[in-house]
mmCIF file of C-alpha atoms in Angstrom:
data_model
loop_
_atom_site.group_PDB
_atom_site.id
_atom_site.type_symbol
_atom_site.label_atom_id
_atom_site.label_comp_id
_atom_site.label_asym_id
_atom_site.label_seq_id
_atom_site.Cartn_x
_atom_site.Cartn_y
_atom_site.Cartn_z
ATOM 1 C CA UNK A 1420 -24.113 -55.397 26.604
ATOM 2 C CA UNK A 1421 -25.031 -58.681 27.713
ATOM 3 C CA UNK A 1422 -28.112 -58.852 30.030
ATOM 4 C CA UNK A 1423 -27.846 -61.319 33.305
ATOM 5 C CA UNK A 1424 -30.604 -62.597 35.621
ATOM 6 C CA UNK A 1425 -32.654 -60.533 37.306
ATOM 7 C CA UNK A 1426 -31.939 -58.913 40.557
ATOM 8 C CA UNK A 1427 -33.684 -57.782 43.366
ATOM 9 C CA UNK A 1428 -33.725 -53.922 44.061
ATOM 10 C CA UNK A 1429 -32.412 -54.600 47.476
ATOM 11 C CA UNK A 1430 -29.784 -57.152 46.531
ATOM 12 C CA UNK A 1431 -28.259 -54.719 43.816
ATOM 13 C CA UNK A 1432 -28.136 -51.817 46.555
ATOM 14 C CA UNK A 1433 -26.710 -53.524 49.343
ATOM 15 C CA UNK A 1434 -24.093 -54.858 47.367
ATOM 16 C CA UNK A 1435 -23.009 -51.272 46.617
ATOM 17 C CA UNK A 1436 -23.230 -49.870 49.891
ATOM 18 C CA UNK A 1437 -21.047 -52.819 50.921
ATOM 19 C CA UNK A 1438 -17.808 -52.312 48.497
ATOM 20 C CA UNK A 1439 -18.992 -55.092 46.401
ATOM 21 C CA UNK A 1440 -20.217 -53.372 43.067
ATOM 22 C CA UNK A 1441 -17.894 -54.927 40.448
ATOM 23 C CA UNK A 1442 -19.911 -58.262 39.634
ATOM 24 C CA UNK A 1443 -22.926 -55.957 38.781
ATOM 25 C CA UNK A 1444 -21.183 -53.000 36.585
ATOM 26 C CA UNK A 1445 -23.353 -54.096 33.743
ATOM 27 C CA UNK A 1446 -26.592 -54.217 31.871
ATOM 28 C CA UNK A 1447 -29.212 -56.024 34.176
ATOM 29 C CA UNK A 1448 -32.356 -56.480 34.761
ATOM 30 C CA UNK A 1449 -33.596 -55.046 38.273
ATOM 31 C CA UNK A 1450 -37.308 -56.014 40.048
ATOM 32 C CA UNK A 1451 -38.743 -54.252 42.826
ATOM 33 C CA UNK A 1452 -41.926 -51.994 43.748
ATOM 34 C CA UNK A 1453 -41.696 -48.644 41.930
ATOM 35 C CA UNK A 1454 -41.761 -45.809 44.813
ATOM 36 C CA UNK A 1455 -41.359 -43.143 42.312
ATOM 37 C CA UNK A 1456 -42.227 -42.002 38.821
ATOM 38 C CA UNK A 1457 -41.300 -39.362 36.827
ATOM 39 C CA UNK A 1458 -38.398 -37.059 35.793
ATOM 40 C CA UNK A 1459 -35.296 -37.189 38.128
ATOM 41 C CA UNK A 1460 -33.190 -34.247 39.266
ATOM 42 C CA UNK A 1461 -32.206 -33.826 35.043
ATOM 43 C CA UNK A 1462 -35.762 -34.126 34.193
ATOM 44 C CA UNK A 1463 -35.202 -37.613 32.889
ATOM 45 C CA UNK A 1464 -37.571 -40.124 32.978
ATOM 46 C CA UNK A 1465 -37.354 -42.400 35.688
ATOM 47 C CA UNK A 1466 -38.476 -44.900 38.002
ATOM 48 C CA UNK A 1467 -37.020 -45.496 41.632
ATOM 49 C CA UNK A 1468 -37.051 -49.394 42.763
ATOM 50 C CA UNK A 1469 -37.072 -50.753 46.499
ATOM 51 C CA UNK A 1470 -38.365 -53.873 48.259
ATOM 52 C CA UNK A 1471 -41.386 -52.208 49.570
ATOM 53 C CA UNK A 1472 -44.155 -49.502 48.796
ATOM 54 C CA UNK A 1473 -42.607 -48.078 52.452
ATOM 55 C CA UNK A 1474 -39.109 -47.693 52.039
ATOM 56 C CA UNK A 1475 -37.248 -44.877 49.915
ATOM 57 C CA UNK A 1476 -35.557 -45.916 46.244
ATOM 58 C CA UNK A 1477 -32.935 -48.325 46.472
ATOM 59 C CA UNK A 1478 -32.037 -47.997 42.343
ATOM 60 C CA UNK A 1479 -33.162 -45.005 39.998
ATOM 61 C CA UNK A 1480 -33.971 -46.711 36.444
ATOM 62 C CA UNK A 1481 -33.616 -43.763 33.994
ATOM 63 C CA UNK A 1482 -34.855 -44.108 30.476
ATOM 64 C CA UNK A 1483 -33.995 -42.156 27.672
ATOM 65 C CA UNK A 1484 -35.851 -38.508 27.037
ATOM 66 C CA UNK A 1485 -37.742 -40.128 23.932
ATOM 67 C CA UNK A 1486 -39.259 -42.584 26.377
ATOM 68 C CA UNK A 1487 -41.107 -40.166 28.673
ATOM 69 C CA UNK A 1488 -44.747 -41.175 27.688
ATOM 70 C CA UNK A 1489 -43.805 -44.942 28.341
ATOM 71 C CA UNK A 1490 -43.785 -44.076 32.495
ATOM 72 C CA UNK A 1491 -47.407 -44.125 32.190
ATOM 73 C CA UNK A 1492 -47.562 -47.616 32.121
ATOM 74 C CA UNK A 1493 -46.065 -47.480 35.535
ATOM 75 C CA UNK A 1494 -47.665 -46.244 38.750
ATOM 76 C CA UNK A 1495 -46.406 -46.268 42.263
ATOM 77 C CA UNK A 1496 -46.605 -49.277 44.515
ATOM 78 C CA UNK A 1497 -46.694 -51.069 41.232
ATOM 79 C CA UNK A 1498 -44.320 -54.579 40.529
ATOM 80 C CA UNK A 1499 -41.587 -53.637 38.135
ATOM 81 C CA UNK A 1500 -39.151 -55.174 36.479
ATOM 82 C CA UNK A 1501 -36.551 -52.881 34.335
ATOM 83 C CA UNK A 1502 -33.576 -53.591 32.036
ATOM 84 C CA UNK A 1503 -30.668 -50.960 31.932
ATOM 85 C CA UNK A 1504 -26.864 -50.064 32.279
ATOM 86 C CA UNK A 1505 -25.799 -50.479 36.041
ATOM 87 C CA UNK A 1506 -23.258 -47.437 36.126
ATOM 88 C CA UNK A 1507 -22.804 -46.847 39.835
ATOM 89 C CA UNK A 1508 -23.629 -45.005 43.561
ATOM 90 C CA UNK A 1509 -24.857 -42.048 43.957
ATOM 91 C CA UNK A 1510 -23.704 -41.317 47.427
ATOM 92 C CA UNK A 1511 -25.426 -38.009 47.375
ATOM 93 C CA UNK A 1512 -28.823 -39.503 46.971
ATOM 94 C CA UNK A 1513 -28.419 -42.663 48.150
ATOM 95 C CA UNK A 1514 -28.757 -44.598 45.380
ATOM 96 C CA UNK A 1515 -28.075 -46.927 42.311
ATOM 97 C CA UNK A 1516 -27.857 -45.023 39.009
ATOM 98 C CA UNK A 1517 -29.134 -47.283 36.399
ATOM 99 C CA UNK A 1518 -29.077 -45.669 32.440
ATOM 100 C CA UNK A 1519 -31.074 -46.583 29.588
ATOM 101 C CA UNK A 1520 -33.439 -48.323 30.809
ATOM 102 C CA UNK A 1521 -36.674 -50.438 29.615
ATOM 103 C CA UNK A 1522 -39.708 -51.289 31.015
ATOM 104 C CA UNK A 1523 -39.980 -55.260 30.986
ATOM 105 C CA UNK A 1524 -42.808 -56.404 33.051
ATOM 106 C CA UNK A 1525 -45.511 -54.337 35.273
ATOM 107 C CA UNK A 1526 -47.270 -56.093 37.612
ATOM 108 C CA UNK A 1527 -46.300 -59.202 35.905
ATOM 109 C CA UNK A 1528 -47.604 -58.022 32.919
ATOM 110 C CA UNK A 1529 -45.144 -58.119 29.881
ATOM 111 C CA UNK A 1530 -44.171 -54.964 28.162
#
């Protein structure tokens, strides 16, 4: 897949909860302020993207299982900016499922 601009956390969720998904149904890069780290509800790894340290992930960037040790570059309330498959909503968490995902950029920091 192609890779597009990147897009806000924020910007990629709303457009979801609004109906308006189609235009982003594809491998993207996604920035926002990691408010999570570590294995999801699966155990995958994962990081969970918003537009602020104080609100709860917007997106859910899941990397593959052979990735796990790369999440310790990442720590909460860091800048992030992560490159993955935009699959869909999860309307039972509240979220935007994101799938095999890279780390591009911490705190500005190329990865």
């Amino acid at each position: 897949m192609e890779t597009t601009n990147t897009i806000e956390a924020k910007v990629l969720y709303d457009a979801f909860k609004e109906g308006k998904e189609e235009p982003y149904k594809k491998r993207m890069r996604i920035s926002g302020i990691a408010t999570f780290v570590g294995p999801d509800v699966y155990a995958l790894p994962s990081v969970e993207l918003s537009e602020s340290k104080d609100v709860s992930g917007r997106v859910l960037c899941v990397l593959p299982f052979s990735d796990y040790l790369k999440l310790r570059k990442v720590s909460k309330r860091d800048h992030v900016v992560m490159e993955g498959n935009v699959l869909g909503f999860a309307d039972q968490y509240d979220i935007v499922v994101v799938k095999q995902c890279r780390i591009i950029e911490v705190n500005g920091k190329k990865e």
